[in-house]
XYZ file of C-alpha atoms in Angstrom:
363
model
C -166.911 -145.567 -44.774
C -164.107 -145.622 -47.457
C -162.526 -148.896 -48.463
C -159.148 -149.761 -50.025
C -159.374 -149.261 -54.052
C -162.790 -146.981 -53.963
C -163.737 -145.134 -57.312
C -162.731 -141.330 -56.878
C -165.375 -139.430 -55.312
C -165.872 -135.668 -54.066
C -165.934 -135.592 -49.869
C -167.988 -132.279 -48.794
C -168.149 -131.433 -45.466
C -170.912 -128.705 -44.851
C -169.570 -128.164 -41.154
C -165.737 -127.139 -42.129
C -166.239 -125.634 -45.552
C -164.410 -128.290 -46.676
C -164.268 -130.456 -50.466
C -161.704 -132.795 -51.221
C -160.930 -135.359 -54.075
C -160.204 -138.821 -52.236
C -159.728 -142.185 -53.911
C -157.039 -143.991 -51.267
C -155.282 -140.442 -51.007
C -156.407 -136.753 -50.988
C -155.975 -135.340 -54.775
C -157.367 -132.051 -54.460
C -158.751 -129.939 -51.638
C -160.503 -126.660 -51.327
C -161.780 -124.499 -48.541
C -164.797 -122.514 -49.626
C -165.614 -120.657 -46.657
C -165.540 -116.543 -46.526
C -161.995 -116.534 -44.954
C -160.532 -117.371 -48.782
C -160.828 -113.566 -50.708
C -159.173 -114.912 -53.756
C -160.503 -113.575 -56.429
C -163.044 -111.540 -54.757
C -164.206 -108.199 -56.404
C -164.589 -104.978 -54.003
C -165.129 -101.479 -54.412
C -163.094 -99.732 -52.415
C -161.314 -95.956 -51.469
C -157.772 -95.284 -51.742
C -156.670 -94.057 -48.367
C -152.705 -93.499 -48.725
C -150.561 -93.232 -51.923
C -146.706 -93.657 -50.996
C -144.966 -92.261 -53.968
C -141.636 -94.166 -53.174
C -143.057 -96.940 -53.695
C -145.528 -96.097 -56.463
C -148.102 -97.511 -54.819
C -151.776 -97.421 -53.400
C -153.344 -98.582 -50.079
C -157.434 -99.386 -50.802
C -159.596 -99.748 -48.201
C -162.525 -102.505 -48.884
C -163.536 -103.339 -45.700
C -160.964 -106.014 -44.785
C -158.808 -106.122 -41.855
C -155.453 -104.721 -43.941
C -155.876 -102.421 -46.800
C -155.342 -103.763 -50.428
C -151.655 -102.993 -51.917
C -152.289 -101.825 -55.583
C -148.962 -101.557 -57.704
C -149.264 -97.942 -59.457
C -146.399 -99.068 -62.081
C -149.262 -101.145 -63.714
C -151.963 -98.513 -63.948
C -152.190 -95.900 -66.707
C -154.305 -93.595 -64.657
C -153.464 -91.337 -62.593
C -154.600 -92.531 -59.214
C -155.206 -89.944 -56.451
C -155.859 -90.870 -52.552
C -159.963 -90.546 -51.702
C -160.465 -91.966 -55.093
C -163.072 -94.770 -55.478
C -161.524 -98.388 -57.264
C -162.977 -101.315 -58.150
C -160.342 -103.714 -57.040
C -159.774 -107.384 -57.433
C -157.875 -109.352 -55.156
C -154.714 -111.156 -57.134
C -152.653 -112.398 -54.191
C -154.052 -112.937 -50.327
C -150.380 -112.112 -48.817
C -150.557 -113.947 -45.731
C -147.959 -111.909 -43.848
C -147.776 -108.911 -46.275
C -151.685 -107.796 -46.550
C -153.836 -108.822 -49.598
C -152.335 -107.530 -53.474
C -154.988 -105.957 -55.659
C -155.434 -105.406 -59.267
C -158.207 -103.307 -61.545
C -157.502 -105.810 -64.207
C -160.947 -107.828 -63.535
C -161.681 -111.175 -64.499
C -164.437 -113.286 -64.020
C -164.506 -117.709 -64.484
C -166.821 -119.310 -66.200
C -166.915 -122.977 -66.818
C -165.715 -123.404 -70.129
C -163.688 -119.977 -70.123
C -162.253 -117.162 -68.029
C -163.581 -113.546 -69.441
C -161.235 -110.402 -69.009
C -163.466 -107.408 -69.588
C -160.772 -104.633 -70.029
C -158.798 -107.159 -72.408
C -159.282 -108.548 -76.097
C -156.823 -111.065 -76.131
C -157.991 -115.132 -76.853
C -155.800 -117.644 -74.643
C -156.241 -121.126 -74.636
C -155.445 -124.370 -71.816
C -152.780 -126.340 -72.750
C -154.735 -129.086 -72.505
C -157.643 -128.633 -74.748
C -157.027 -130.700 -78.169
C -155.562 -129.251 -81.399
C -158.989 -129.904 -83.097
C -160.847 -128.187 -80.103
C -158.387 -125.563 -80.202
C -158.923 -124.826 -84.234
C -162.804 -125.106 -83.513
C -162.609 -122.451 -80.833
C -160.748 -120.112 -82.923
C -163.691 -119.647 -85.506
C -165.727 -118.205 -82.258
C -165.456 -114.317 -82.772
C -165.134 -113.703 -78.817
C -162.223 -111.653 -77.062
C -160.861 -111.168 -73.701
C -161.171 -114.982 -72.867
C -158.948 -117.940 -71.610
C -160.469 -120.928 -72.751
C -159.927 -123.641 -69.763
C -159.760 -127.345 -70.176
C -163.096 -127.817 -69.683
C -164.076 -126.031 -72.892
C -163.379 -129.611 -74.330
C -166.971 -130.848 -73.350
C -168.837 -127.600 -74.442
C -170.592 -126.432 -78.097
C -169.878 -123.580 -79.416
C -173.656 -122.398 -78.431
C -172.638 -123.262 -74.473
C -169.831 -121.369 -74.880
C -171.056 -118.374 -76.511
C -174.151 -118.287 -74.041
C -171.445 -118.153 -70.851
C -169.436 -115.156 -72.521
C -172.784 -113.252 -73.159
C -173.547 -114.290 -69.428
C -170.122 -113.461 -67.940
C -170.085 -110.109 -69.923
C -173.676 -109.176 -68.484
C -172.281 -109.638 -65.358
C -168.784 -107.502 -65.311
C -170.825 -104.674 -66.812
C -173.029 -104.851 -63.649
C -169.756 -104.928 -61.469
C -168.315 -102.037 -63.707
C -171.085 -100.049 -63.020
C -170.934 -100.014 -59.641
C -167.928 -97.841 -59.674
C -169.625 -94.443 -58.901
C -172.234 -95.579 -56.857
C -172.524 -96.086 -52.541
C -171.766 -97.267 -50.311
C -167.831 -97.772 -50.072
C -166.398 -99.987 -49.585
C -168.293 -103.469 -50.289
C -168.225 -106.282 -51.740
C -169.033 -106.574 -55.238
C -168.353 -110.244 -56.384
C -167.219 -113.665 -54.905
C -166.704 -116.631 -56.641
C -168.406 -119.897 -55.958
C -165.534 -121.775 -55.209
C -167.576 -124.809 -54.258
C -169.695 -125.125 -57.566
C -166.629 -124.553 -59.716
C -164.663 -127.140 -57.864
C -167.997 -129.595 -58.245
C -168.219 -129.307 -62.077
C -164.406 -129.082 -62.595
C -164.356 -133.082 -61.067
C -167.272 -134.906 -62.635
C -167.187 -137.706 -59.528
C -169.840 -139.106 -57.691
C -170.368 -136.705 -54.340
C -170.954 -137.779 -50.568
C -172.170 -135.003 -48.263
C -173.538 -133.789 -44.944
C -175.321 -131.179 -46.162
C -179.075 -131.254 -47.378
C -178.690 -128.273 -49.447
C -175.668 -129.568 -51.133
C -177.703 -132.748 -52.131
C -180.627 -130.816 -53.623
C -178.879 -128.463 -55.443
C -176.526 -131.202 -57.229
C -178.803 -134.593 -57.215
C -179.844 -134.000 -61.024
C -176.004 -133.052 -62.044
C -174.058 -136.372 -60.256
C -174.792 -138.955 -58.040
C -174.902 -137.568 -53.876
C -174.645 -139.628 -51.132
C -176.190 -137.864 -48.210
C -175.145 -138.993 -44.846
C -176.558 -136.649 -41.848
C -173.924 -137.589 -39.577
C -171.051 -137.800 -41.703
C -167.762 -135.877 -40.928
C -164.431 -135.641 -42.966
C -162.638 -134.697 -39.628
C -163.719 -138.416 -38.345
C -163.086 -140.462 -41.404
C -159.836 -142.278 -40.262
C -158.430 -142.640 -43.740
C -158.821 -138.908 -44.964
C -157.815 -138.232 -41.324
C -154.388 -139.605 -41.714
C -153.494 -138.602 -45.400
C -154.917 -135.141 -44.613
C -152.201 -134.946 -41.673
C -149.558 -135.991 -43.651
C -149.802 -132.693 -45.604
C -148.176 -130.584 -42.735
C -145.323 -132.935 -42.352
C -141.833 -132.178 -43.608
C -140.971 -135.493 -44.727
C -142.948 -136.827 -47.191
C -142.231 -140.670 -48.115
C -142.610 -141.919 -51.861
C -143.224 -146.174 -52.228
C -139.726 -146.494 -54.088
C -138.289 -145.818 -50.588
C -137.329 -142.184 -51.558
C -138.312 -139.317 -49.698
C -138.671 -135.406 -50.133
C -138.247 -132.991 -47.897
C -140.479 -129.815 -48.105
C -139.240 -126.378 -45.687
C -140.840 -123.042 -46.177
C -139.185 -120.002 -45.791
C -139.915 -116.284 -45.959
C -138.333 -115.544 -49.676
C -139.262 -119.178 -51.062
C -140.114 -122.956 -50.612
C -137.460 -125.271 -50.399
C -137.791 -128.655 -51.893
C -135.268 -131.532 -51.279
C -134.849 -134.955 -52.958
C -133.174 -137.881 -51.052
C -132.749 -141.517 -51.352
C -132.737 -144.056 -48.422
C -131.193 -146.505 -51.041
C -127.315 -147.391 -51.504
C -125.624 -145.272 -54.121
C -122.470 -146.974 -53.593
C -122.930 -149.210 -57.079
C -121.514 -148.014 -60.865
C -124.841 -147.082 -62.029
C -125.643 -144.445 -59.821
C -127.022 -141.984 -62.627
C -129.853 -144.029 -63.737
C -130.859 -144.450 -59.822
C -130.402 -140.890 -59.453
C -132.689 -140.366 -62.753
C -134.978 -142.790 -61.695
C -135.837 -141.127 -58.217
C -136.004 -138.229 -59.915
C -138.700 -139.290 -62.043
C -140.586 -140.621 -59.355
C -140.602 -137.625 -56.724
C -141.471 -135.301 -59.286
C -144.923 -137.076 -59.001
C -145.226 -136.586 -55.605
C -143.817 -132.791 -55.816
C -146.938 -131.801 -58.021
C -149.007 -133.227 -55.914
C -147.998 -131.600 -52.972
C -147.462 -128.042 -54.608
C -151.401 -128.513 -55.244
C -152.356 -130.017 -52.221
C -150.551 -127.602 -49.485
C -150.763 -124.545 -52.089
C -147.441 -123.476 -52.536
C -146.600 -120.575 -54.692
C -144.166 -117.690 -55.051
C -140.590 -119.143 -55.899
C -140.230 -123.068 -55.270
C -136.319 -124.631 -55.325
C -136.278 -128.340 -56.035
C -132.735 -129.835 -55.008
C -133.320 -133.122 -56.654
C -130.326 -135.541 -56.808
C -127.610 -134.731 -59.266
C -127.451 -136.003 -62.569
C -124.821 -135.509 -65.285
C -126.470 -136.585 -68.223
C -128.015 -133.510 -70.014
C -130.578 -135.623 -71.561
C -131.787 -136.968 -68.324
C -131.805 -133.627 -67.051
C -133.937 -132.178 -69.468
C -136.110 -135.150 -69.226
C -136.881 -134.171 -65.740
C -137.802 -130.796 -66.749
C -140.186 -132.427 -69.199
C -141.736 -134.728 -66.819
C -142.195 -131.691 -64.573
C -144.203 -129.912 -67.571
C -146.044 -133.069 -68.162
C -147.288 -133.793 -63.873
C -148.131 -129.779 -63.208
C -150.490 -129.652 -66.455
C -151.521 -133.280 -65.323
C -152.412 -131.606 -61.964
C -153.846 -128.223 -63.255
C -151.231 -126.263 -61.651
C -149.890 -123.082 -63.849
C -146.099 -122.340 -62.869
C -142.981 -121.139 -64.552
C -140.183 -123.846 -64.683
C -136.812 -122.050 -64.956
C -134.748 -124.446 -65.415
C -131.727 -125.602 -63.311
C -129.393 -122.934 -61.691
C -125.237 -123.300 -61.723
C -125.665 -125.364 -59.032
C -127.861 -128.031 -60.409
C -131.064 -126.987 -58.105
C -134.327 -126.851 -60.828
C -135.973 -123.190 -59.745
C -139.766 -122.880 -60.338
C -142.303 -119.953 -59.555
C -145.861 -119.925 -58.938
C -148.132 -117.299 -59.071
C -149.931 -116.412 -55.777
C -153.034 -119.226 -55.332
C -154.271 -118.112 -51.887
C -153.821 -119.096 -48.368
C -150.708 -121.891 -47.705
C -153.252 -125.174 -46.900
C -154.240 -124.444 -43.146
C -155.427 -127.197 -40.601
C -159.077 -125.686 -39.505
C -160.138 -129.253 -39.093
C -157.181 -130.495 -36.575
C -155.802 -127.174 -35.437
C -151.942 -127.427 -36.728
C -150.376 -124.342 -37.841
C -148.070 -124.921 -40.487
């Protein structure tokens, strides 16, 4: 059983294919079952081209064909052509979106075989960036974890990913079509990105990681029946999120966007309302960043903060947002305030919204 104020750990339930970070509350969560198709690479066949949409639909063996935007293509795509496609957006209602811009993730970097750019995580130190610039590689994005790898380890991983990419891309002319060519080991990446002790009900996971990390095997353990995790997990499906200072946020999903509204239960009938609004917004941003991460919210995100008139306070809040998103490893764009003072964000699709596969709650 988990006690209050315990150290941060990874809890892995093999039965439900669920892994999460918990230290009194959930800090991160993934599902590593086959339903998660984001980043999968397939060999598919073009079944239809719609010129009015400038789009192609690719059969990769899934329930829905994959949509490919031809505006991004230099090559003239034809019907019945075989293509290698990577899923870049799952599209719960509109079907999956694909790209021919293949990428393969490693522990220290992400490799893009068709590109020659070099990019760096914002969380890397200046010293590490300078060190990495001296490595002659291309088509890569250095991850935050590169901080802990030597030049030799990074070069070795690069060569491994390059060889893997060459094998995948070499499958384009071979049968059968369609078929899956690559699926990322999401759980392995999750474990390597979080250097914490593991609690699991899987002997295979214990065996695989016992030399890397302290692993506690509990045969009858289940995330579903852990009362503290259960309670915190269920909160992720509630519209209202309560914050310790007495304020709260409302999260509403629409077809076009997600709207997050910050509210205060405190009295605003006093002279220094600006200071109160600023403090509540600062605290709310911390919770909003975590909720975006845990609920896997993407697309257009509109945050209706408590109104502030002081421009310095408004800019401080935007800076706080950026800091919290970086801290939580959330990549998104902050577009600033609209004319109505609503903060506008956009985040690239990260897969399906959090779903309650353990407790069967519909979001």
